[in-house]
PDB file of C-alpha atoms and ligand atoms in Angstrom:
ATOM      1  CA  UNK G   1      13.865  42.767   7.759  1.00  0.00           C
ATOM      2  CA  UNK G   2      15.313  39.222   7.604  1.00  0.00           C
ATOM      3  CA  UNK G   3      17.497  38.937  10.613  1.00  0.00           C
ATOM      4  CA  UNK G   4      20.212  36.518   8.885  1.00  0.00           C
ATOM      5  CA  UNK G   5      19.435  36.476   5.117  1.00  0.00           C
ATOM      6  CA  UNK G   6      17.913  33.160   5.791  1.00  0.00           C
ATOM      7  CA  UNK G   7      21.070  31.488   5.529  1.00  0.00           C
ATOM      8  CA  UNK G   8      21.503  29.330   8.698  1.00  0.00           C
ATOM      9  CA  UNK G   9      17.727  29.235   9.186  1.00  0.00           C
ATOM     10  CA  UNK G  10      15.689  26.151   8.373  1.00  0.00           C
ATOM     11  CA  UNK G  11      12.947  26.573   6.184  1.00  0.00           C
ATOM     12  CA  UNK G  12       9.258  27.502   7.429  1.00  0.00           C
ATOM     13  CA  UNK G  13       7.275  24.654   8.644  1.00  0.00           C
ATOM     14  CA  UNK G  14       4.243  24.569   5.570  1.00  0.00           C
ATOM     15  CA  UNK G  15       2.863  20.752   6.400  1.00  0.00           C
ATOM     16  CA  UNK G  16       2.894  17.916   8.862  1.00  0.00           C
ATOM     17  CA  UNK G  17       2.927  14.469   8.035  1.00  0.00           C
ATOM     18  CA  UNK G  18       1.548  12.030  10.392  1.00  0.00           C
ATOM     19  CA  UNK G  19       2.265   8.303  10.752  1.00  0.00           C
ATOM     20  CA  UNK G  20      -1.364   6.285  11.538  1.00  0.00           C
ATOM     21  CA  UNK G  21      -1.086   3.533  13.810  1.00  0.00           C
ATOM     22  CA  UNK G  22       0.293   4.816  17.271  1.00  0.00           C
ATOM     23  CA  UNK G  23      -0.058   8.639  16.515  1.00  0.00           C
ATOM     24  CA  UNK G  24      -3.608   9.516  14.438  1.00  0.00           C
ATOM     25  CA  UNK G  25      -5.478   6.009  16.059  1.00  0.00           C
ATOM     26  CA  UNK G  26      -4.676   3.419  18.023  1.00  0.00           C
ATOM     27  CA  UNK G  27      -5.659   0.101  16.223  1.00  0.00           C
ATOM     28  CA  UNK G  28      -5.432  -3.686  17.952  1.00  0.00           C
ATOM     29  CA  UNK G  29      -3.287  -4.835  15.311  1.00  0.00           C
ATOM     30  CA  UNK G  30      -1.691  -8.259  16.234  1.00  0.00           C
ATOM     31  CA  UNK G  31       0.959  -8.185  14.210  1.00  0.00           C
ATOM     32  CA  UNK G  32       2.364 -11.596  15.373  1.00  0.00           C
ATOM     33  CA  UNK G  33      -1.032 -13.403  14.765  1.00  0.00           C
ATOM     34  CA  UNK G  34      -0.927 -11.730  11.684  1.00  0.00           C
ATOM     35  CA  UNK G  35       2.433 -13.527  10.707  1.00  0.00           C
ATOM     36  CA  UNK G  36       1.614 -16.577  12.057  1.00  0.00           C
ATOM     37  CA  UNK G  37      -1.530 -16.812   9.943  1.00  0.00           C
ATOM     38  CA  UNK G  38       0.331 -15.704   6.619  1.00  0.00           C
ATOM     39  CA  UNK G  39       3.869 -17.348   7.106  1.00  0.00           C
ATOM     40  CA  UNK G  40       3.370 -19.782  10.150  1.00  0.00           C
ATOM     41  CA  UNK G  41       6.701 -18.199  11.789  1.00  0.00           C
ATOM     42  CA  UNK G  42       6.659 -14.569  13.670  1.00  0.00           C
ATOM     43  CA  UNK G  43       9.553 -13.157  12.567  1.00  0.00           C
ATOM     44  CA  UNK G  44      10.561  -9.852  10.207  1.00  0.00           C
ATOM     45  CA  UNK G  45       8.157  -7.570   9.085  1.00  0.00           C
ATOM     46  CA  UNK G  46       4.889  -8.574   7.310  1.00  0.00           C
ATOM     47  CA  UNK G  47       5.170  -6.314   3.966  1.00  0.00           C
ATOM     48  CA  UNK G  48       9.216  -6.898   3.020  1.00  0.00           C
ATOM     49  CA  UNK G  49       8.284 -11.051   3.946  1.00  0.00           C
ATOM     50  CA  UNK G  50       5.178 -10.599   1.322  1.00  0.00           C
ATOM     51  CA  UNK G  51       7.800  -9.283  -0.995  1.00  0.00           C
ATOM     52  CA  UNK G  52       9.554 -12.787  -1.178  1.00  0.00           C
ATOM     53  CA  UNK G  53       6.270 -14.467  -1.830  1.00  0.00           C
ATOM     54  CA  UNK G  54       4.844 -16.166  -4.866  1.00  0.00           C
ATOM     55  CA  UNK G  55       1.971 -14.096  -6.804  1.00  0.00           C
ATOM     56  CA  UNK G  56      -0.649 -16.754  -5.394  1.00  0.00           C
ATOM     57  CA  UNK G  57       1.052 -17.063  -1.953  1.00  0.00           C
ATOM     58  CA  UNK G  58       0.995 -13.093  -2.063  1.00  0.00           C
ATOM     59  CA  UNK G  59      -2.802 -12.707  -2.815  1.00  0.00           C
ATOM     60  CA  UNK G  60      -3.281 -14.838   0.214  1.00  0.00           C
ATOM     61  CA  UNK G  61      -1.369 -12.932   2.321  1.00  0.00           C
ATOM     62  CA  UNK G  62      -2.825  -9.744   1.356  1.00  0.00           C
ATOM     63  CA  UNK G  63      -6.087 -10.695   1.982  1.00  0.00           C
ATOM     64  CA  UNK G  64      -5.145 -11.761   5.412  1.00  0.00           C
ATOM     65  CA  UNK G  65      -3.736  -9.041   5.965  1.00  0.00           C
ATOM     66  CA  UNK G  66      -6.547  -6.862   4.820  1.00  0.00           C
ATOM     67  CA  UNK G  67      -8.819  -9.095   6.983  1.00  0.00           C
ATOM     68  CA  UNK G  68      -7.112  -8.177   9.774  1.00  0.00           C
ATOM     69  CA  UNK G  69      -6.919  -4.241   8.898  1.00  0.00           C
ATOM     70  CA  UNK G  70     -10.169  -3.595   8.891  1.00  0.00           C
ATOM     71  CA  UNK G  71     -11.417  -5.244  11.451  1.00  0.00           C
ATOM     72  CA  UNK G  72      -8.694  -3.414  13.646  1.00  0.00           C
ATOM     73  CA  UNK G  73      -9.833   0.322  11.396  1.00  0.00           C
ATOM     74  CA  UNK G  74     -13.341  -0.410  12.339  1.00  0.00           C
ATOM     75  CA  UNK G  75     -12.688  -0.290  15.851  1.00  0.00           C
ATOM     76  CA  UNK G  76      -9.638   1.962  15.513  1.00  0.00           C
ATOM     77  CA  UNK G  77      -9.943   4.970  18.457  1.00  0.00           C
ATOM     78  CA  UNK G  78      -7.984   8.399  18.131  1.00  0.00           C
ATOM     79  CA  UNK G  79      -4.736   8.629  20.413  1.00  0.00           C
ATOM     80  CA  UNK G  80      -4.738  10.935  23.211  1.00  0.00           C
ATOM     81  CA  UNK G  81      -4.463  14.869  22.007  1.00  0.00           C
ATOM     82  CA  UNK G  82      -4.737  14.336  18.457  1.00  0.00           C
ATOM     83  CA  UNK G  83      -7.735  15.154  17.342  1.00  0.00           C
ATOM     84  CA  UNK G  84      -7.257  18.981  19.044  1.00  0.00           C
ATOM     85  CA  UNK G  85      -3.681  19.241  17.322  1.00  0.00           C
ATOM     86  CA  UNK G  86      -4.731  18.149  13.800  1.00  0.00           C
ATOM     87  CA  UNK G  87      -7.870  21.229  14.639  1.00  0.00           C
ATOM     88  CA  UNK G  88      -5.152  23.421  15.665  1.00  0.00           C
ATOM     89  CA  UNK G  89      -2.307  22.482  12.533  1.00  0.00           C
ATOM     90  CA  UNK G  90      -5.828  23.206  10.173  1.00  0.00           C
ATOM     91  CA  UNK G  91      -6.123  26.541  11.945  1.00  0.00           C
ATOM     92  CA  UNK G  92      -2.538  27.074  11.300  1.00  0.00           C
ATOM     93  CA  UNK G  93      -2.877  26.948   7.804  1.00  0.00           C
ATOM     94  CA  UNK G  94      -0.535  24.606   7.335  1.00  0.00           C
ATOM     95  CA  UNK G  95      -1.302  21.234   5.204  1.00  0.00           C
ATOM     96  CA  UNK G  96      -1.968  17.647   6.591  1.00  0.00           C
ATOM     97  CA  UNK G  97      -1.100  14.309   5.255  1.00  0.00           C
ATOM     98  CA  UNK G  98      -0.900  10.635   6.264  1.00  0.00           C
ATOM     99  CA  UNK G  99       1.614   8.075   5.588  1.00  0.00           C
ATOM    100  CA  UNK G 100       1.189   4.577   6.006  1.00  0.00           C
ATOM    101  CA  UNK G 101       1.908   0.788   5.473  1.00  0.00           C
ATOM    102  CA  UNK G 102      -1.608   0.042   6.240  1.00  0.00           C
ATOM    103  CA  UNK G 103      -3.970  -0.286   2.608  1.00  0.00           C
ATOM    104  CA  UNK G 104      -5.917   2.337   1.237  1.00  0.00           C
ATOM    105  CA  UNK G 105      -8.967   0.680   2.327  1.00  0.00           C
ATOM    106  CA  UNK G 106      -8.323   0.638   6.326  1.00  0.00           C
ATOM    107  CA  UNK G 107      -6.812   3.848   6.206  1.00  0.00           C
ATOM    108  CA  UNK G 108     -11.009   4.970   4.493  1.00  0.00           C
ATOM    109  CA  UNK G 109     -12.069   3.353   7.314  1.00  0.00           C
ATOM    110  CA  UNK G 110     -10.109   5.051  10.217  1.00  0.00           C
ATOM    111  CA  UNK G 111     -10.568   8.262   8.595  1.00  0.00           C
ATOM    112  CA  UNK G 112     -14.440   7.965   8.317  1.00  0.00           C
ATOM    113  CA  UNK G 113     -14.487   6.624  11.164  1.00  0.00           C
ATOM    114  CA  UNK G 114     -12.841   9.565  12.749  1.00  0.00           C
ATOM    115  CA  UNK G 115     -14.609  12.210  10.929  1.00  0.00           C
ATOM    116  CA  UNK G 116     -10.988  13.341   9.619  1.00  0.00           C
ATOM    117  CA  UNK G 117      -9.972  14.564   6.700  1.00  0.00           C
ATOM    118  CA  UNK G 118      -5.977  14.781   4.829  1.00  0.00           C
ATOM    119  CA  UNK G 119      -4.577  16.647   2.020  1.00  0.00           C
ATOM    120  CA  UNK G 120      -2.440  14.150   1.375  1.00  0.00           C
ATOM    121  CA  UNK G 121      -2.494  10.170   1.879  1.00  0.00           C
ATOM    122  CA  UNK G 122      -0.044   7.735   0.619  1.00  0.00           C
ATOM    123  CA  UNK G 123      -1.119   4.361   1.669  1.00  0.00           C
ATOM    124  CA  UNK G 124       1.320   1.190   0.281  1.00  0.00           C
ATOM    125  CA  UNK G 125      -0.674   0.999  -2.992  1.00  0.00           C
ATOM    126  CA  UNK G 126       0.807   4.455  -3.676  1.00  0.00           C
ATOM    127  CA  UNK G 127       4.682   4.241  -2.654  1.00  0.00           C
ATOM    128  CA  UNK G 128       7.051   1.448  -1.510  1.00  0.00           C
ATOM    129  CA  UNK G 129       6.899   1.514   1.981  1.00  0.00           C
ATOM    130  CA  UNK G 130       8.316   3.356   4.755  1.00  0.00           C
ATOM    131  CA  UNK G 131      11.731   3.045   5.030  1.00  0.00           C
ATOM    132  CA  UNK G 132      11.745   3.923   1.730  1.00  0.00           C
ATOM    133  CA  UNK G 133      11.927   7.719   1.389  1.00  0.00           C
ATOM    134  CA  UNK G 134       9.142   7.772  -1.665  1.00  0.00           C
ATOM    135  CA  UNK G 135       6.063   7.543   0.131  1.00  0.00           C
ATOM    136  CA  UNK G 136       7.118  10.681   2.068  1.00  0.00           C
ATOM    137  CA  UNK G 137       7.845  12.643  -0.907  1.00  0.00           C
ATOM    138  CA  UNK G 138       5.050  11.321  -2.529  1.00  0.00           C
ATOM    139  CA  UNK G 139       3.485  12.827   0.093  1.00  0.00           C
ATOM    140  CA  UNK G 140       4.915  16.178   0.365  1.00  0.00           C
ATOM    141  CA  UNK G 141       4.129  16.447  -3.728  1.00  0.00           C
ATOM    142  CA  UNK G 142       0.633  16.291  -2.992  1.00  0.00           C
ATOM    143  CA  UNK G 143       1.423  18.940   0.144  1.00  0.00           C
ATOM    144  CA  UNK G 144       2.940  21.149  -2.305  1.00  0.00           C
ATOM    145  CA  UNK G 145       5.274  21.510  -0.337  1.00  0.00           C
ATOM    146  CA  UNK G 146       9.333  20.404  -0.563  1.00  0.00           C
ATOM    147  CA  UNK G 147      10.493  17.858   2.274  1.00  0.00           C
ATOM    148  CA  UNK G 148      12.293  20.839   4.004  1.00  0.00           C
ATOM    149  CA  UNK G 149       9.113  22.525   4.567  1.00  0.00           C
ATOM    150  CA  UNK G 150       7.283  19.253   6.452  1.00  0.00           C
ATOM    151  CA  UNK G 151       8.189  18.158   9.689  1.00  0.00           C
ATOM    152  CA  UNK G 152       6.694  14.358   9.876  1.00  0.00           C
ATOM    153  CA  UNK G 153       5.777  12.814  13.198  1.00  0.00           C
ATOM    154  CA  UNK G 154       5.881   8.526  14.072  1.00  0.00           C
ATOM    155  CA  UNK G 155       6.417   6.622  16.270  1.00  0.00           C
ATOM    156  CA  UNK G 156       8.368   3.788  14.896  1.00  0.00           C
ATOM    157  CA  UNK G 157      12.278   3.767  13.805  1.00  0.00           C
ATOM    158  CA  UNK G 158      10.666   3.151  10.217  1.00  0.00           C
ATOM    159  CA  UNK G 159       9.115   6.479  10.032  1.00  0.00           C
ATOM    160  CA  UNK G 160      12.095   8.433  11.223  1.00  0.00           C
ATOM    161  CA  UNK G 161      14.009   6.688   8.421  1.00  0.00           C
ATOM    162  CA  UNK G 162      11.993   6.999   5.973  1.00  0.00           C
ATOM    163  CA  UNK G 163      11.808  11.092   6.802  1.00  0.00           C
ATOM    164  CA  UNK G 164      15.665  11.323   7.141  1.00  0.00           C
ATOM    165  CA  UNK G 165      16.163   9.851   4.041  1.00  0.00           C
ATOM    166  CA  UNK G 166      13.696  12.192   2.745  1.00  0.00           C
ATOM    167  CA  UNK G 167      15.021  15.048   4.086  1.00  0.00           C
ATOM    168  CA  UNK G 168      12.043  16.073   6.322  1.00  0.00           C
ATOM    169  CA  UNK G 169      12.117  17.279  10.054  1.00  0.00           C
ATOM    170  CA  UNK G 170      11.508  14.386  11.932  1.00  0.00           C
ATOM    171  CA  UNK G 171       9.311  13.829  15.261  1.00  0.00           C
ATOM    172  CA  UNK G 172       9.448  11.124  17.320  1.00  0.00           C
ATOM    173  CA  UNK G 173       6.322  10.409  19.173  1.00  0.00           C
ATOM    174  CA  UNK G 174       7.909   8.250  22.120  1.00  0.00           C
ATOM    175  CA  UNK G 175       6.282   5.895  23.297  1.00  0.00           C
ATOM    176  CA  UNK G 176       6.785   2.766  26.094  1.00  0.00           C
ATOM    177  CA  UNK G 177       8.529   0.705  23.292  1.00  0.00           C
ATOM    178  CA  UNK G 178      10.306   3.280  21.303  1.00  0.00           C
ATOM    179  CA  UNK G 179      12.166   6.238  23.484  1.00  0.00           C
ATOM    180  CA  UNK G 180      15.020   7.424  21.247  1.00  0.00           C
ATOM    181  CA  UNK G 181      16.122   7.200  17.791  1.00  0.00           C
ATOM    182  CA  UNK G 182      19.084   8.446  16.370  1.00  0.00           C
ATOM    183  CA  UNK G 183      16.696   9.304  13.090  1.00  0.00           C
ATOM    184  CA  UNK G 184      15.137  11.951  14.780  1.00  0.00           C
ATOM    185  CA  UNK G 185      15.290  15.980  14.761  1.00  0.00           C
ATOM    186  CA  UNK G 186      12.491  16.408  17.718  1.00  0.00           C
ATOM    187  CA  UNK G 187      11.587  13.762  20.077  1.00  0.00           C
ATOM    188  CA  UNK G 188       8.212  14.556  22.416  1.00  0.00           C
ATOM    189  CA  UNK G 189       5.962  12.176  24.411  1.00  0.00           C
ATOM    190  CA  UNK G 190       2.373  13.974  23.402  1.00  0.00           C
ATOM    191  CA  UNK G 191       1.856  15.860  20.395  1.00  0.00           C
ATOM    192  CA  UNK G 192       0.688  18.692  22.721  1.00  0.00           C
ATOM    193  CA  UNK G 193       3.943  18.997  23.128  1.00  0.00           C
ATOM    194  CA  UNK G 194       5.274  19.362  19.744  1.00  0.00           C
ATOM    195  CA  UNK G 195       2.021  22.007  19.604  1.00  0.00           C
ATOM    196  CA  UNK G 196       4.571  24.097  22.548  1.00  0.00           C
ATOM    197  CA  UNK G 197       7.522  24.007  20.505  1.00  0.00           C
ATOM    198  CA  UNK G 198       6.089  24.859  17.309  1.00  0.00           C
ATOM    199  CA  UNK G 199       4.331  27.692  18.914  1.00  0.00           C
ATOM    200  CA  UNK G 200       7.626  29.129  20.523  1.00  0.00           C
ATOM    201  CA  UNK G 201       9.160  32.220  18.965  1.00  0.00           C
ATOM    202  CA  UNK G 202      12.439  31.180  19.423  1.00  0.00           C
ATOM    203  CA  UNK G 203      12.767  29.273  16.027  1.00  0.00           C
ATOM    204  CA  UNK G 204      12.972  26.079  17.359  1.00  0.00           C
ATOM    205  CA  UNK G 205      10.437  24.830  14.491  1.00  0.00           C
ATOM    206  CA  UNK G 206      10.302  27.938  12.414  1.00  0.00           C
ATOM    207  CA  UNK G 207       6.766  28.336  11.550  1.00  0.00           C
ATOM    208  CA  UNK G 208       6.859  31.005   9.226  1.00  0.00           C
ATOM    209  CA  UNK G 209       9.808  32.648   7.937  1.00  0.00           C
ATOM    210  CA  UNK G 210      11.215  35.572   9.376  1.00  0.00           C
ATOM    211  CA  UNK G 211      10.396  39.157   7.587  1.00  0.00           C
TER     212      UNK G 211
HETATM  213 MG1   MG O   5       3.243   3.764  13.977  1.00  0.00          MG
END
């Protein structure tokens, strides 16, 4: 019997979408000697400065770029508690996908590297980047699953925004340099955590709908 018609209750969790770098690996990305090599100044964000560049000046900078990613994927090493809680979300039943700004390449890397496997990955060859909302429905499409039915976890104000505008559940992995964000649904420190709340009967995260 459905307690409240289903009304007022959010949909059943089907799918989790993970962020990479700071919640699936931790990667020595220097993101500042990365600018510096590509622009000679350190400020804004690599991909939406690349955007302003000339074709030539922007093959340059991607292949810096992808220099830099893969020598950070090949050494890339899992974050604390997540390769249990991807074990345990496989268990669930419930689907698993990735969602990046990193290339397509570095993102093969980490993953073989790791031994890890997604049903869905949208690297920036796929999508415009996060903030942009595509690359998470992008995402969910290949889930099979609509953006009410994924909760996706980051830990950058990019990835909550990107999920709001979505319309995902959104999880923010804190972390020493990102505590809060107004973006986010959830906010936990370990995804062990999250594993607790999604396992409480309560409704909290709905996992399944109730019968
Ligand atoms: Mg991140």
């Amino acid at each position: 019997m459905r307690a409240n018609g289903g009304i007022d209750r959010p949909a059943a969790i089907g799918g989790i979408l993970f962020d990479m770098d700071g919640v699936v690996v931790q990667q020595r990305l220097d993101f500042l000697a990365i600018k510096q090599e590509i622009f000679g100044t350190t400020h804004g964000f690599i991909l939406e400065r690349m955007g302003a560049l000339t074709p030539p000046e922007r093959a340059r900078a991607e292949a810096i770029l992808e220099r830099h990613e893969t020598v950070a994927a090949a050494q890339a090493e899992p974050m604390d508690g997540i390769l249990p809680f991807l074990s345990w979300v496989e268990a669930r039943g419930l689907r698993r996908g990735l969602v990046t700004r990193n290339s397509r390449k570095s993102v093969e890397l980490v993953l073989a590297r790791l031994g890890l496997r997604f049903d869905a990955i949208v690297t920036r060859e796929d999508a415009p980047p996060k903030p942009s909302p595509e690359p998470v429905w992008l995402a969910c499409r290949q889930m099979g699953l609509p953006p009410s039915a994924v909760l996706f976890v980051g830990d950058f104000e990019f990835d909550m925004l990107s999920g709001r505008r979505a319309g995902v559940r959104t999880v923010l992995l804190r972390s020493p340099a990102m505590q809060f964000s107004e973006h986010a649904d959830l906010s936990v420190d370990c995804v062990g955590e999250l594993r607790e709340l999604l396992e409480r009967e309560d409704g909290v995260v709905p996992l399944h709908q109730a019968e």
